[in-house]
Protein backbone atom coordinates (compact mmCIF):
# COMPACT_ATOMS: atom_id res chain seq x y z
CA UNK A 1 0.00 0.00 0.00
CA UNK A 2 1.36 3.38 -0.98
CA UNK A 3 1.65 6.33 1.39
CA UNK A 4 -1.07 8.11 -0.58
CA UNK A 5 -3.43 5.14 -0.29
CA UNK A 6 -2.79 4.89 3.45
CA UNK A 7 -3.49 8.61 3.89
CA UNK A 8 -6.72 8.31 1.91
CA UNK A 9 -7.80 5.32 4.01
CA UNK A 10 -6.99 7.18 7.24
CA UNK A 11 -8.90 10.23 6.02
CA UNK A 12 -11.96 8.11 5.19
CA UNK A 13 -11.76 6.44 8.61
CA UNK A 14 -11.60 9.85 10.36
CA UNK A 15 -14.58 11.02 8.35
CA UNK A 16 -16.59 7.93 9.32
CA UNK A 17 -15.60 8.51 12.96
CA UNK A 18 -16.77 12.13 12.83
CA UNK A 19 -20.13 11.16 11.30
CA UNK A 20 -20.67 8.24 13.69
CA UNK A 21 -19.76 10.39 16.70
CA UNK A 22 -22.05 13.23 15.58
CA UNK A 23 -24.87 10.78 15.06
CA UNK A 24 -24.33 9.14 18.45
CA UNK A 25 -24.20 12.49 20.23
CA UNK A 26 -27.32 13.72 18.40
CA UNK A 27 -29.24 10.53 19.23
CA UNK A 28 -28.24 10.81 22.90
CA UNK A 29 -28.56 14.56 23.49
CA UNK A 30 -30.10 16.13 20.41
CA UNK A 31 -28.56 18.09 17.56
CA UNK A 32 -28.02 21.17 19.73
CA UNK A 33 -25.38 19.17 21.61
CA UNK A 34 -23.44 18.52 18.41
CA UNK A 35 -20.79 21.20 18.11
CA UNK A 36 -17.46 21.05 16.35
CA UNK A 37 -15.75 21.60 19.68
CA UNK A 38 -17.51 18.67 21.35
CA UNK A 39 -16.93 16.46 18.32
CA UNK A 40 -13.24 17.32 18.26
CA UNK A 41 -12.98 16.44 21.95
CA UNK A 42 -14.84 13.15 21.54
CA UNK A 43 -12.89 11.94 18.53
CA UNK A 44 -9.64 13.23 20.04
CA UNK A 45 -8.62 15.31 17.06
CA UNK A 46 -8.25 19.06 16.84
CA UNK A 47 -10.99 21.25 15.44
CA UNK A 48 -8.82 22.09 12.38
CA UNK A 49 -8.69 18.36 11.58
CA UNK A 50 -12.47 18.21 11.83
CA UNK A 51 -12.76 21.27 9.58
CA UNK A 52 -10.49 19.59 7.04
CA UNK A 53 -13.32 17.07 6.55
CA UNK A 54 -16.43 19.23 7.03
CA UNK A 55 -16.84 23.00 6.84
CA UNK A 56 -19.18 22.91 9.80
CA UNK A 57 -22.17 21.36 11.48
CA UNK A 58 -24.38 21.80 8.41
CA UNK A 59 -22.17 19.49 6.34
CA UNK A 60 -22.02 16.97 9.19
CA UNK A 61 -25.81 16.94 9.33
CA UNK A 62 -25.81 16.37 5.56
CA UNK A 63 -23.41 13.44 5.91
CA UNK A 64 -25.61 11.88 8.61
CA UNK A 65 -28.65 12.43 6.37
CA UNK A 66 -27.03 10.66 3.44
CA UNK A 67 -26.06 7.73 5.64
CA UNK A 68 -29.59 7.66 7.04
CA UNK A 69 -31.14 7.75 3.57
CA UNK A 70 -29.22 4.62 2.63
CA UNK A 71 -30.34 2.92 5.83
CA UNK A 72 -33.97 3.95 5.29
CA UNK A 73 -33.90 2.61 1.73
CA UNK A 74 -32.46 -0.67 3.01
CA UNK A 75 -35.07 -0.95 5.77
CA UNK A 76 -37.93 -0.31 3.35
CA UNK A 77 -36.62 -2.76 0.76
CA UNK A 78 -35.98 -5.42 3.37
CA UNK A 79 -39.48 -5.07 4.79
CA UNK A 80 -41.23 -5.06 1.42
CA UNK A 81 -39.27 -7.96 -0.01
CA UNK A 82 -40.40 -10.19 2.86
CA UNK A 83 -44.11 -10.01 1.94
CA UNK A 84 -46.25 -10.81 -1.08
CA UNK A 85 -49.02 -8.78 -2.62
CA UNK A 86 -49.26 -5.03 -3.17
CA UNK A 87 -51.33 -4.25 -0.06
CA UNK A 88 -48.98 -6.20 2.18
CA UNK A 89 -45.95 -4.46 0.62
CA UNK A 90 -47.45 -1.01 1.20
CA UNK A 91 -48.32 -1.86 4.80
CA UNK A 92 -44.82 -3.24 5.37
CA UNK A 93 -43.33 -0.11 3.81
CA UNK A 94 -45.38 2.13 6.10
CA UNK A 95 -44.42 0.19 9.21
CA UNK A 96 -40.73 0.11 8.23
CA UNK A 97 -40.72 3.86 7.57
CA UNK A 98 -42.44 4.70 10.86
CA UNK A 99 -40.20 2.29 12.78
CA UNK A 100 -37.11 3.87 11.23
CA UNK A 101 -38.30 7.34 12.23
CA UNK A 102 -39.04 6.21 15.79
CA UNK A 103 -35.79 4.30 16.29
CA UNK A 104 -33.52 6.93 14.69
CA UNK A 105 -34.93 10.34 15.67
CA UNK A 106 -31.71 12.31 15.15
CA UNK A 107 -31.08 10.69 11.78
CA UNK A 108 -34.69 11.33 10.79
CA UNK A 109 -34.27 14.98 11.79
CA UNK A 110 -31.08 15.20 9.73
CA UNK A 111 -32.95 13.76 6.76
CA UNK A 112 -36.17 15.75 6.92
CA UNK A 113 -36.10 18.52 9.50
CA UNK A 114 -32.63 20.11 9.58
CA UNK A 115 -30.61 21.95 6.97
CA UNK A 116 -27.83 19.65 5.87
CA UNK A 117 -27.19 21.60 2.70
CA UNK A 118 -28.65 18.84 0.54
CA UNK A 119 -30.84 19.32 -2.51
CA UNK A 120 -34.09 17.36 -2.51
CA UNK A 121 -36.24 16.61 -5.55
CA UNK A 122 -33.81 18.23 -7.95
CA UNK A 123 -31.54 17.07 -10.72
CA UNK A 124 -28.46 17.32 -8.49
CA UNK A 125 -30.04 15.52 -5.52
CA UNK A 126 -27.45 13.15 -4.02
CA UNK A 127 -27.89 9.49 -5.00
CA UNK A 128 -28.69 8.19 -1.48
CA UNK A 129 -31.67 10.56 -1.30
CA UNK A 130 -32.84 9.55 -4.76
CA UNK A 131 -32.49 5.90 -3.81
CA UNK A 132 -34.54 6.35 -0.62
CA UNK A 133 -37.34 7.85 -2.70
CA UNK A 134 -36.94 5.05 -5.25
CA UNK A 135 -37.33 2.49 -2.45
CA UNK A 136 -40.72 4.02 -1.64
CA UNK A 137 -41.71 4.31 -5.29
CA UNK A 138 -40.96 0.62 -5.93
CA UNK A 139 -43.91 -0.45 -3.79
CA UNK A 140 -46.13 2.61 -4.01
CA UNK A 141 -46.03 3.06 -7.77
CA UNK A 142 -48.02 -0.11 -8.30
CA UNK A 143 -50.88 1.10 -6.07
CA UNK A 144 -51.14 4.70 -7.28
CA UNK A 145 -54.35 4.08 -9.18
CA UNK A 146 -55.54 4.68 -12.71
CA UNK A 147 -54.32 7.97 -14.17
CA UNK A 148 -52.28 8.91 -11.09
CA UNK A 149 -48.59 9.61 -11.63
CA UNK A 150 -46.68 7.09 -9.46
CA UNK A 151 -44.11 9.69 -8.35
CA UNK A 152 -46.81 12.12 -7.28
CA UNK A 153 -48.66 9.39 -5.40
CA UNK A 154 -45.42 8.41 -3.67
CA UNK A 155 -44.89 12.02 -2.58
CA UNK A 156 -48.38 12.20 -1.07
CA UNK A 157 -48.04 8.85 0.69
CA UNK A 158 -44.58 9.81 1.95
CA UNK A 159 -45.94 13.13 3.22
CA UNK A 160 -48.62 11.23 5.11
CA UNK A 161 -46.03 8.94 6.67
CA UNK A 162 -43.87 11.93 7.57
CA UNK A 163 -46.84 13.59 9.23
CA UNK A 164 -47.59 10.45 11.24
CA UNK A 165 -43.94 10.09 12.26
CA UNK A 166 -43.61 13.72 13.28
CA UNK A 167 -46.91 13.97 15.14
CA UNK A 168 -46.35 10.67 16.93
CA UNK A 169 -42.88 11.69 18.06
CA UNK A 170 -44.20 15.02 19.30
CA UNK A 171 -46.78 13.20 21.42
CA UNK A 172 -49.68 14.62 19.41
CA UNK A 173 -51.10 11.19 18.51
CA UNK A 174 -52.03 8.32 20.80
CA UNK A 175 -49.40 5.59 20.45
CA UNK A 176 -51.94 2.80 20.91
CA UNK A 177 -53.63 3.78 17.62
CA UNK A 178 -50.46 3.53 15.50
CA UNK A 179 -51.37 0.22 13.84
CA UNK A 180 -54.88 1.47 12.99
CA UNK A 181 -53.40 4.59 11.39
CA UNK A 182 -51.23 2.47 9.12
CA UNK A 183 -54.19 0.30 8.13
CA UNK A 184 -56.33 3.38 7.42
CA UNK A 185 -53.59 4.99 5.36
CA UNK A 186 -53.06 1.84 3.31
CA UNK A 187 -56.78 1.16 2.85
CA UNK A 188 -57.74 4.73 1.89
CA UNK A 189 -54.81 5.83 -0.24
CA UNK A 190 -53.49 2.71 -1.94
CA UNK A 191 -55.51 1.19 -4.77
CA UNK A 192 -55.04 -2.53 -4.27
PDB file of C-alpha atoms in Angstrom:
ATOM      1  CA  UNK A   1       0.000   0.000   0.000  1.00  0.00           C
ATOM      2  CA  UNK A   2       1.362   3.384  -0.981  1.00  0.00           C
ATOM      3  CA  UNK A   3       1.650   6.327   1.394  1.00  0.00           C
ATOM      4  CA  UNK A   4      -1.068   8.110  -0.579  1.00  0.00           C
ATOM      5  CA  UNK A   5      -3.434   5.138  -0.291  1.00  0.00           C
ATOM      6  CA  UNK A   6      -2.792   4.888   3.446  1.00  0.00           C
ATOM      7  CA  UNK A   7      -3.493   8.614   3.891  1.00  0.00           C
ATOM      8  CA  UNK A   8      -6.720   8.309   1.912  1.00  0.00           C
ATOM      9  CA  UNK A   9      -7.795   5.318   4.007  1.00  0.00           C
ATOM     10  CA  UNK A  10      -6.988   7.178   7.241  1.00  0.00           C
ATOM     11  CA  UNK A  11      -8.900  10.230   6.025  1.00  0.00           C
ATOM     12  CA  UNK A  12     -11.955   8.110   5.191  1.00  0.00           C
ATOM     13  CA  UNK A  13     -11.759   6.441   8.615  1.00  0.00           C
ATOM     14  CA  UNK A  14     -11.595   9.847  10.357  1.00  0.00           C
ATOM     15  CA  UNK A  15     -14.576  11.023   8.346  1.00  0.00           C
ATOM     16  CA  UNK A  16     -16.588   7.927   9.324  1.00  0.00           C
ATOM     17  CA  UNK A  17     -15.602   8.508  12.957  1.00  0.00           C
ATOM     18  CA  UNK A  18     -16.773  12.132  12.827  1.00  0.00           C
ATOM     19  CA  UNK A  19     -20.132  11.163  11.301  1.00  0.00           C
ATOM     20  CA  UNK A  20     -20.665   8.243  13.691  1.00  0.00           C
ATOM     21  CA  UNK A  21     -19.763  10.391  16.700  1.00  0.00           C
ATOM     22  CA  UNK A  22     -22.050  13.233  15.581  1.00  0.00           C
ATOM     23  CA  UNK A  23     -24.870  10.778  15.056  1.00  0.00           C
ATOM     24  CA  UNK A  24     -24.331   9.137  18.445  1.00  0.00           C
ATOM     25  CA  UNK A  25     -24.201  12.487  20.229  1.00  0.00           C
ATOM     26  CA  UNK A  26     -27.320  13.716  18.402  1.00  0.00           C
ATOM     27  CA  UNK A  27     -29.237  10.534  19.232  1.00  0.00           C
ATOM     28  CA  UNK A  28     -28.237  10.807  22.904  1.00  0.00           C
ATOM     29  CA  UNK A  29     -28.555  14.558  23.495  1.00  0.00           C
ATOM     30  CA  UNK A  30     -30.101  16.125  20.407  1.00  0.00           C
ATOM     31  CA  UNK A  31     -28.564  18.086  17.563  1.00  0.00           C
ATOM     32  CA  UNK A  32     -28.015  21.172  19.727  1.00  0.00           C
ATOM     33  CA  UNK A  33     -25.382  19.169  21.612  1.00  0.00           C
ATOM     34  CA  UNK A  34     -23.441  18.524  18.409  1.00  0.00           C
ATOM     35  CA  UNK A  35     -20.792  21.198  18.106  1.00  0.00           C
ATOM     36  CA  UNK A  36     -17.460  21.050  16.345  1.00  0.00           C
ATOM     37  CA  UNK A  37     -15.747  21.595  19.675  1.00  0.00           C
ATOM     38  CA  UNK A  38     -17.508  18.666  21.345  1.00  0.00           C
ATOM     39  CA  UNK A  39     -16.934  16.455  18.321  1.00  0.00           C
ATOM     40  CA  UNK A  40     -13.237  17.318  18.263  1.00  0.00           C
ATOM     41  CA  UNK A  41     -12.981  16.437  21.953  1.00  0.00           C
ATOM     42  CA  UNK A  42     -14.844  13.147  21.543  1.00  0.00           C
ATOM     43  CA  UNK A  43     -12.889  11.943  18.530  1.00  0.00           C
ATOM     44  CA  UNK A  44      -9.638  13.234  20.039  1.00  0.00           C
ATOM     45  CA  UNK A  45      -8.619  15.308  17.062  1.00  0.00           C
ATOM     46  CA  UNK A  46      -8.251  19.064  16.844  1.00  0.00           C
ATOM     47  CA  UNK A  47     -10.985  21.254  15.444  1.00  0.00           C
ATOM     48  CA  UNK A  48      -8.818  22.089  12.385  1.00  0.00           C
ATOM     49  CA  UNK A  49      -8.693  18.361  11.577  1.00  0.00           C
ATOM     50  CA  UNK A  50     -12.474  18.210  11.827  1.00  0.00           C
ATOM     51  CA  UNK A  51     -12.758  21.270   9.575  1.00  0.00           C
ATOM     52  CA  UNK A  52     -10.492  19.593   7.042  1.00  0.00           C
ATOM     53  CA  UNK A  53     -13.320  17.072   6.551  1.00  0.00           C
ATOM     54  CA  UNK A  54     -16.429  19.230   7.033  1.00  0.00           C
ATOM     55  CA  UNK A  55     -16.838  23.001   6.838  1.00  0.00           C
ATOM     56  CA  UNK A  56     -19.178  22.906   9.804  1.00  0.00           C
ATOM     57  CA  UNK A  57     -22.172  21.357  11.477  1.00  0.00           C
ATOM     58  CA  UNK A  58     -24.385  21.796   8.412  1.00  0.00           C
ATOM     59  CA  UNK A  59     -22.166  19.491   6.340  1.00  0.00           C
ATOM     60  CA  UNK A  60     -22.019  16.972   9.188  1.00  0.00           C
ATOM     61  CA  UNK A  61     -25.814  16.940   9.328  1.00  0.00           C
ATOM     62  CA  UNK A  62     -25.813  16.373   5.565  1.00  0.00           C
ATOM     63  CA  UNK A  63     -23.414  13.437   5.915  1.00  0.00           C
ATOM     64  CA  UNK A  64     -25.615  11.881   8.612  1.00  0.00           C
ATOM     65  CA  UNK A  65     -28.653  12.433   6.372  1.00  0.00           C
ATOM     66  CA  UNK A  66     -27.026  10.655   3.441  1.00  0.00           C
ATOM     67  CA  UNK A  67     -26.057   7.730   5.644  1.00  0.00           C
ATOM     68  CA  UNK A  68     -29.594   7.655   7.041  1.00  0.00           C
ATOM     69  CA  UNK A  69     -31.142   7.749   3.572  1.00  0.00           C
ATOM     70  CA  UNK A  70     -29.221   4.624   2.626  1.00  0.00           C
ATOM     71  CA  UNK A  71     -30.344   2.922   5.832  1.00  0.00           C
ATOM     72  CA  UNK A  72     -33.969   3.953   5.293  1.00  0.00           C
ATOM     73  CA  UNK A  73     -33.902   2.609   1.726  1.00  0.00           C
ATOM     74  CA  UNK A  74     -32.458  -0.668   3.014  1.00  0.00           C
ATOM     75  CA  UNK A  75     -35.066  -0.953   5.769  1.00  0.00           C
ATOM     76  CA  UNK A  76     -37.933  -0.315   3.345  1.00  0.00           C
ATOM     77  CA  UNK A  77     -36.619  -2.760   0.762  1.00  0.00           C
ATOM     78  CA  UNK A  78     -35.980  -5.420   3.369  1.00  0.00           C
ATOM     79  CA  UNK A  79     -39.484  -5.066   4.791  1.00  0.00           C
ATOM     80  CA  UNK A  80     -41.230  -5.060   1.417  1.00  0.00           C
ATOM     81  CA  UNK A  81     -39.273  -7.964  -0.007  1.00  0.00           C
ATOM     82  CA  UNK A  82     -40.401 -10.192   2.858  1.00  0.00           C
ATOM     83  CA  UNK A  83     -44.107 -10.009   1.942  1.00  0.00           C
ATOM     84  CA  UNK A  84     -46.252 -10.812  -1.077  1.00  0.00           C
ATOM     85  CA  UNK A  85     -49.024  -8.776  -2.617  1.00  0.00           C
ATOM     86  CA  UNK A  86     -49.259  -5.032  -3.170  1.00  0.00           C
ATOM     87  CA  UNK A  87     -51.333  -4.247  -0.065  1.00  0.00           C
ATOM     88  CA  UNK A  88     -48.978  -6.196   2.181  1.00  0.00           C
ATOM     89  CA  UNK A  89     -45.949  -4.460   0.615  1.00  0.00           C
ATOM     90  CA  UNK A  90     -47.449  -1.014   1.196  1.00  0.00           C
ATOM     91  CA  UNK A  91     -48.323  -1.862   4.803  1.00  0.00           C
ATOM     92  CA  UNK A  92     -44.818  -3.240   5.371  1.00  0.00           C
ATOM     93  CA  UNK A  93     -43.327  -0.112   3.809  1.00  0.00           C
ATOM     94  CA  UNK A  94     -45.385   2.130   6.100  1.00  0.00           C
ATOM     95  CA  UNK A  95     -44.420   0.191   9.215  1.00  0.00           C
ATOM     96  CA  UNK A  96     -40.729   0.110   8.231  1.00  0.00           C
ATOM     97  CA  UNK A  97     -40.717   3.861   7.571  1.00  0.00           C
ATOM     98  CA  UNK A  98     -42.437   4.697  10.864  1.00  0.00           C
ATOM     99  CA  UNK A  99     -40.204   2.292  12.783  1.00  0.00           C
ATOM    100  CA  UNK A 100     -37.106   3.868  11.233  1.00  0.00           C
ATOM    101  CA  UNK A 101     -38.303   7.342  12.229  1.00  0.00           C
ATOM    102  CA  UNK A 102     -39.040   6.214  15.790  1.00  0.00           C
ATOM    103  CA  UNK A 103     -35.793   4.296  16.286  1.00  0.00           C
ATOM    104  CA  UNK A 104     -33.519   6.930  14.689  1.00  0.00           C
ATOM    105  CA  UNK A 105     -34.925  10.337  15.665  1.00  0.00           C
ATOM    106  CA  UNK A 106     -31.707  12.307  15.145  1.00  0.00           C
ATOM    107  CA  UNK A 107     -31.079  10.694  11.777  1.00  0.00           C
ATOM    108  CA  UNK A 108     -34.690  11.334  10.795  1.00  0.00           C
ATOM    109  CA  UNK A 109     -34.270  14.979  11.785  1.00  0.00           C
ATOM    110  CA  UNK A 110     -31.078  15.196   9.727  1.00  0.00           C
ATOM    111  CA  UNK A 111     -32.947  13.758   6.757  1.00  0.00           C
ATOM    112  CA  UNK A 112     -36.168  15.752   6.921  1.00  0.00           C
ATOM    113  CA  UNK A 113     -36.095  18.524   9.501  1.00  0.00           C
ATOM    114  CA  UNK A 114     -32.632  20.110   9.581  1.00  0.00           C
ATOM    115  CA  UNK A 115     -30.614  21.948   6.970  1.00  0.00           C
ATOM    116  CA  UNK A 116     -27.825  19.650   5.874  1.00  0.00           C
ATOM    117  CA  UNK A 117     -27.192  21.601   2.697  1.00  0.00           C
ATOM    118  CA  UNK A 118     -28.654  18.842   0.539  1.00  0.00           C
ATOM    119  CA  UNK A 119     -30.844  19.319  -2.512  1.00  0.00           C
ATOM    120  CA  UNK A 120     -34.095  17.357  -2.507  1.00  0.00           C
ATOM    121  CA  UNK A 121     -36.243  16.608  -5.553  1.00  0.00           C
ATOM    122  CA  UNK A 122     -33.808  18.233  -7.951  1.00  0.00           C
ATOM    123  CA  UNK A 123     -31.542  17.068 -10.724  1.00  0.00           C
ATOM    124  CA  UNK A 124     -28.456  17.315  -8.493  1.00  0.00           C
ATOM    125  CA  UNK A 125     -30.039  15.521  -5.516  1.00  0.00           C
ATOM    126  CA  UNK A 126     -27.451  13.148  -4.023  1.00  0.00           C
ATOM    127  CA  UNK A 127     -27.887   9.489  -5.001  1.00  0.00           C
ATOM    128  CA  UNK A 128     -28.685   8.188  -1.482  1.00  0.00           C
ATOM    129  CA  UNK A 129     -31.668  10.562  -1.297  1.00  0.00           C
ATOM    130  CA  UNK A 130     -32.845   9.552  -4.764  1.00  0.00           C
ATOM    131  CA  UNK A 131     -32.491   5.905  -3.807  1.00  0.00           C
ATOM    132  CA  UNK A 132     -34.536   6.350  -0.615  1.00  0.00           C
ATOM    133  CA  UNK A 133     -37.337   7.849  -2.698  1.00  0.00           C
ATOM    134  CA  UNK A 134     -36.937   5.052  -5.253  1.00  0.00           C
ATOM    135  CA  UNK A 135     -37.329   2.492  -2.447  1.00  0.00           C
ATOM    136  CA  UNK A 136     -40.719   4.025  -1.640  1.00  0.00           C
ATOM    137  CA  UNK A 137     -41.710   4.309  -5.293  1.00  0.00           C
ATOM    138  CA  UNK A 138     -40.963   0.622  -5.935  1.00  0.00           C
ATOM    139  CA  UNK A 139     -43.913  -0.449  -3.791  1.00  0.00           C
ATOM    140  CA  UNK A 140     -46.127   2.608  -4.010  1.00  0.00           C
ATOM    141  CA  UNK A 141     -46.029   3.062  -7.770  1.00  0.00           C
ATOM    142  CA  UNK A 142     -48.022  -0.110  -8.305  1.00  0.00           C
ATOM    143  CA  UNK A 143     -50.880   1.105  -6.075  1.00  0.00           C
ATOM    144  CA  UNK A 144     -51.142   4.697  -7.278  1.00  0.00           C
ATOM    145  CA  UNK A 145     -54.353   4.084  -9.183  1.00  0.00           C
ATOM    146  CA  UNK A 146     -55.539   4.677 -12.710  1.00  0.00           C
ATOM    147  CA  UNK A 147     -54.321   7.969 -14.169  1.00  0.00           C
ATOM    148  CA  UNK A 148     -52.283   8.913 -11.086  1.00  0.00           C
ATOM    149  CA  UNK A 149     -48.588   9.611 -11.626  1.00  0.00           C
ATOM    150  CA  UNK A 150     -46.678   7.089  -9.457  1.00  0.00           C
ATOM    151  CA  UNK A 151     -44.115   9.690  -8.352  1.00  0.00           C
ATOM    152  CA  UNK A 152     -46.815  12.119  -7.283  1.00  0.00           C
ATOM    153  CA  UNK A 153     -48.662   9.392  -5.398  1.00  0.00           C
ATOM    154  CA  UNK A 154     -45.416   8.408  -3.672  1.00  0.00           C
ATOM    155  CA  UNK A 155     -44.888  12.018  -2.583  1.00  0.00           C
ATOM    156  CA  UNK A 156     -48.376  12.203  -1.075  1.00  0.00           C
ATOM    157  CA  UNK A 157     -48.043   8.854   0.688  1.00  0.00           C
ATOM    158  CA  UNK A 158     -44.576   9.813   1.950  1.00  0.00           C
ATOM    159  CA  UNK A 159     -45.935  13.134   3.221  1.00  0.00           C
ATOM    160  CA  UNK A 160     -48.624  11.226   5.110  1.00  0.00           C
ATOM    161  CA  UNK A 161     -46.026   8.945   6.671  1.00  0.00           C
ATOM    162  CA  UNK A 162     -43.870  11.928   7.570  1.00  0.00           C
ATOM    163  CA  UNK A 163     -46.840  13.593   9.229  1.00  0.00           C
ATOM    164  CA  UNK A 164     -47.592  10.455  11.236  1.00  0.00           C
ATOM    165  CA  UNK A 165     -43.944  10.088  12.258  1.00  0.00           C
ATOM    166  CA  UNK A 166     -43.608  13.723  13.278  1.00  0.00           C
ATOM    167  CA  UNK A 167     -46.909  13.969  15.142  1.00  0.00           C
ATOM    168  CA  UNK A 168     -46.347  10.670  16.934  1.00  0.00           C
ATOM    169  CA  UNK A 169     -42.884  11.694  18.059  1.00  0.00           C
ATOM    170  CA  UNK A 170     -44.199  15.023  19.302  1.00  0.00           C
ATOM    171  CA  UNK A 171     -46.783  13.204  21.425  1.00  0.00           C
ATOM    172  CA  UNK A 172     -49.682  14.618  19.407  1.00  0.00           C
ATOM    173  CA  UNK A 173     -51.097  11.186  18.511  1.00  0.00           C
ATOM    174  CA  UNK A 174     -52.030   8.324  20.799  1.00  0.00           C
ATOM    175  CA  UNK A 175     -49.400   5.586  20.451  1.00  0.00           C
ATOM    176  CA  UNK A 176     -51.940   2.797  20.908  1.00  0.00           C
ATOM    177  CA  UNK A 177     -53.634   3.784  17.619  1.00  0.00           C
ATOM    178  CA  UNK A 178     -50.459   3.526  15.503  1.00  0.00           C
ATOM    179  CA  UNK A 179     -51.368   0.224  13.835  1.00  0.00           C
ATOM    180  CA  UNK A 180     -54.881   1.466  12.995  1.00  0.00           C
ATOM    181  CA  UNK A 181     -53.405   4.588  11.387  1.00  0.00           C
ATOM    182  CA  UNK A 182     -51.228   2.473   9.118  1.00  0.00           C
ATOM    183  CA  UNK A 183     -54.188   0.303   8.126  1.00  0.00           C
ATOM    184  CA  UNK A 184     -56.332   3.377   7.423  1.00  0.00           C
ATOM    185  CA  UNK A 185     -53.591   4.991   5.356  1.00  0.00           C
ATOM    186  CA  UNK A 186     -53.063   1.840   3.308  1.00  0.00           C
ATOM    187  CA  UNK A 187     -56.777   1.158   2.849  1.00  0.00           C
ATOM    188  CA  UNK A 188     -57.737   4.731   1.885  1.00  0.00           C
ATOM    189  CA  UNK A 189     -54.807   5.825  -0.242  1.00  0.00           C
ATOM    190  CA  UNK A 190     -53.494   2.705  -1.938  1.00  0.00           C
ATOM    191  CA  UNK A 191     -55.515   1.191  -4.772  1.00  0.00           C
ATOM    192  CA  UNK A 192     -55.039  -2.532  -4.267  1.00  0.00           C
TER     193      UNK A 192
END
